[in-house]
Amino acid sequence: EALGLFTGIGLSEAKARETLRNGTLSALLRRAVLQARSALGPALDKATGTLLYNAASRLKDPKHLGFLVGYIARREILTDLQLSAALEYVRSHPLEPLDVADFERACGVGVCITPEQIEEAVEAVISKYRAELLAERYHFNMGLLMGEARNQLRWADGKTIKNEVDLQVLHLLGPKTEADLEKKPKVAKARLAQAEKQKAAVVENGDMGTETQSLLEQLRGEALKFHKPGENYKTEGYVVTPNTMALLKQHLAITGGQVRTRFPPEPNGILHIGHAKAINFNFGYAKANGGVCFLRYDDTNPEKEEEKYFTAIREMVEWLGYQPYAVTHASDYFDQLYTWALELIRRGQAYVCHQKVEEIKGHNPPPSPWRDRPVEESLLLFEDMRKGKFGEGEATLRMKLVMEDGKMDPVAYRVKFTPHHRTGDKWCIYPTYDYTHCLCDSIEHITHSLCTKEFQARRSSYFWLCNALDVYCPVQWEYGRLNLLYTVVSKRKIIRLVETGAVRDWDDPRLFTLTALRRRGFPPEAINNFCARVGVTVAQATMEPHLLEACVREVLNEQAPRAMAVLEPLKVTITNFPALKALEVLVPNFPADESRGFHKVPFHQTIYIEETDFREEADKGYKRLAPGQPVGLRHAGYVITVQNVIKDVSGRVIELEVTCTKSDVAEKPRAFIHWVSEPLACEVRLYERLFLHKNPEDPSEVPGGFLSDLNPDSLRVVHNALVDSSVRSAQPFDKFQFERLGYFSVDPDSEEGKMVFNRTVTLKEDPGKA
């Protein structure tokens, strides 16, 4: 019965039998098919069958199967693209119930792409690249046309777009000629790639020589249609009051029409990889449009703020290559904010409330019984709050509005008897984010208040408060957060990792804080390039760490000079060494470009190689050193041959005696290995992922919580590694490629006589990793 059920939806008999061998999958698929049949009848077309199979095989949590099959059966999810979006949505929203309207928006339900729309989109793309198409003909990258058309019509069927591209290209170019069928010369392709690379490495304004041209182009407005300064009122949802135009005129007189953004971190933790996108977005958008960006600390919660966080935040902004136009603090404006709070009460838009914190939490708290208290009473009580006559939690100042998410009357001020790092004991009431942020933006005449999507619900309160006080109102724009798999970035969770000893501190190289990435050796250019590749889309981006590591390799391949190091040393004595003292060997800093210089390393009778580069018995695929199988020594100009293997009492090989022959007279060996001679002892720290699962915070993936998901092998310390003496003068954060081993960075723990290196990344992505 099950076999017939599965072949009936288009599976081959072999695929159906393979599915039946997987009990879990076959049970889910059976449920899906029977549900779809009850809605559509016994005959299901192959396209529907494929969607059902993909839903059953790719769904992480079976409780959502019926929900997804319902959309497939109702023909509301029609393509694999929609299904992929649906699967991602239910995966990232583990709590019930799902927001159906939000789900349907995320999956393109109800979006109908007509053949005419596809034809128009393809016509526009081909028109854009017409000159290149006519020049390169069928050697042109047709994937570029497909990609741009798909970007314009996200939910269009890929095959239909491809057919339309093929048809219009054929109409433009005619049938393929013999020249079109010839393969493109590899040399020309390589030259083109190099030319494109050089073109991309543009230094903008002289302060960020990184490959971020594409990001700057995106931020100039190609991808985001932001309002022009002074044209705030043209933005959808912007509230226009009788005073709006006069306020905008005054704003333009102050700014001169300049783009102004701000990066507003809370100084209660260290910046992480997600903040790198925010920094690039805020500073980059201003820079790309000839504007300025403020670094403004949101220091409204003195209980959690420490000086070390202020310092580290600014260091990281500057490390990424950005210089703030001004460094400001929310606390700079406490006097003005307090004056405005009094005005808000006088206008009947705020009141003092005595509900407890737990009473007003959530989205449906009971209305405050003090909402309609007289203005004069609220003014007197707010003064009492300022004078410290109320204890913490006994009174708050609340604003009279309902936010986009239905939350009523957000708190504007609360009582906290904690001295502030900048204002001391002057205040015992502190403003909240909801009250402070938009008003500070107004004071600084910010044009574009860029924030992540979770703040979208605050947009209405942002506009409301500026307009309630008749002050200049900037525009809030939301963009998608950047998240990485296999990590946590929550301040609270990182503190737990530190407290439990899982990591050393906020800058432990296994974390994805920016201080940790710097310590591990990630160059800032690579992080900026990564942000550029993620793009400035409004959709949340959850990326694999290996994509960031690929950007790191690209930069370090150009920046990190080569050196040789041995992690597990095996002593090798050359019995016929050709000199009485050490020879000097010239090693190129960058073997692919010897014009970038050389460094000298000693070559002595005693050298050290990796233990893994020697075997007593060589199997068929083994190419390195073994009895009867010589190897070359990189850069030395010699080939060595094993004469004698020396072992300790346990039978472990502890030394090799070899003879050497000059490379130009010896038979070419099967391999060349790295080595060191008269080396420096050093410690090497080898890092792997801190967590075992992609989503350590997801209870469905890690039921025991993120602390139960720690990788026991995330750090291996090699205490007695050896490195060639060319690195002797290296300073903390200097970077090298240790030949055949990976990219390494000097750790600040290094001391005189004992250097410490962190492995930044391996030379290539490890295909064995998840």
Short mmCIF file of C-alpha atoms in Angstrom, two decimals, residues 33 72 168 189 201 276 346 362 418 445 448 466 527 534 567 592 625 642 673 737 763:
data_model
loop_
_atom_site.label_atom_id
_atom_site.label_comp_id
_atom_site.label_asym_id
_atom_site.label_seq_id
_atom_site.Cartn_x
_atom_site.Cartn_y
_atom_site.Cartn_z
CA VAL A 33 0.00 12.30 1.08
CA ILE A 72 0.36 22.78 -0.49
CA GLN A 168 15.17 36.64 -25.39
CA LYS A 189 39.40 34.36 -17.47
CA ALA A 201 39.74 47.08 -4.03
CA ALA A 276 29.54 44.60 12.46
CA ARG A 346 1.55 69.14 30.67
CA GLY A 362 3.41 41.30 27.98
CA THR A 418 22.35 53.71 41.07
CA HIS A 445 19.30 65.90 13.60
CA HIS A 448 18.05 58.04 8.84
CA CYS A 466 8.57 63.46 18.37
CA ILE A 527 34.57 41.25 8.34
CA VAL A 534 25.50 39.48 3.17
CA LEU A 567 53.29 21.56 15.69
CA ALA A 592 53.37 33.81 -5.62
CA LEU A 625 58.84 10.74 4.01
CA VAL A 642 65.96 8.11 5.52
CA ILE A 673 57.47 19.21 3.36
CA GLN A 737 50.57 31.83 7.08
CA LEU A 763 44.23 26.95 4.70
#
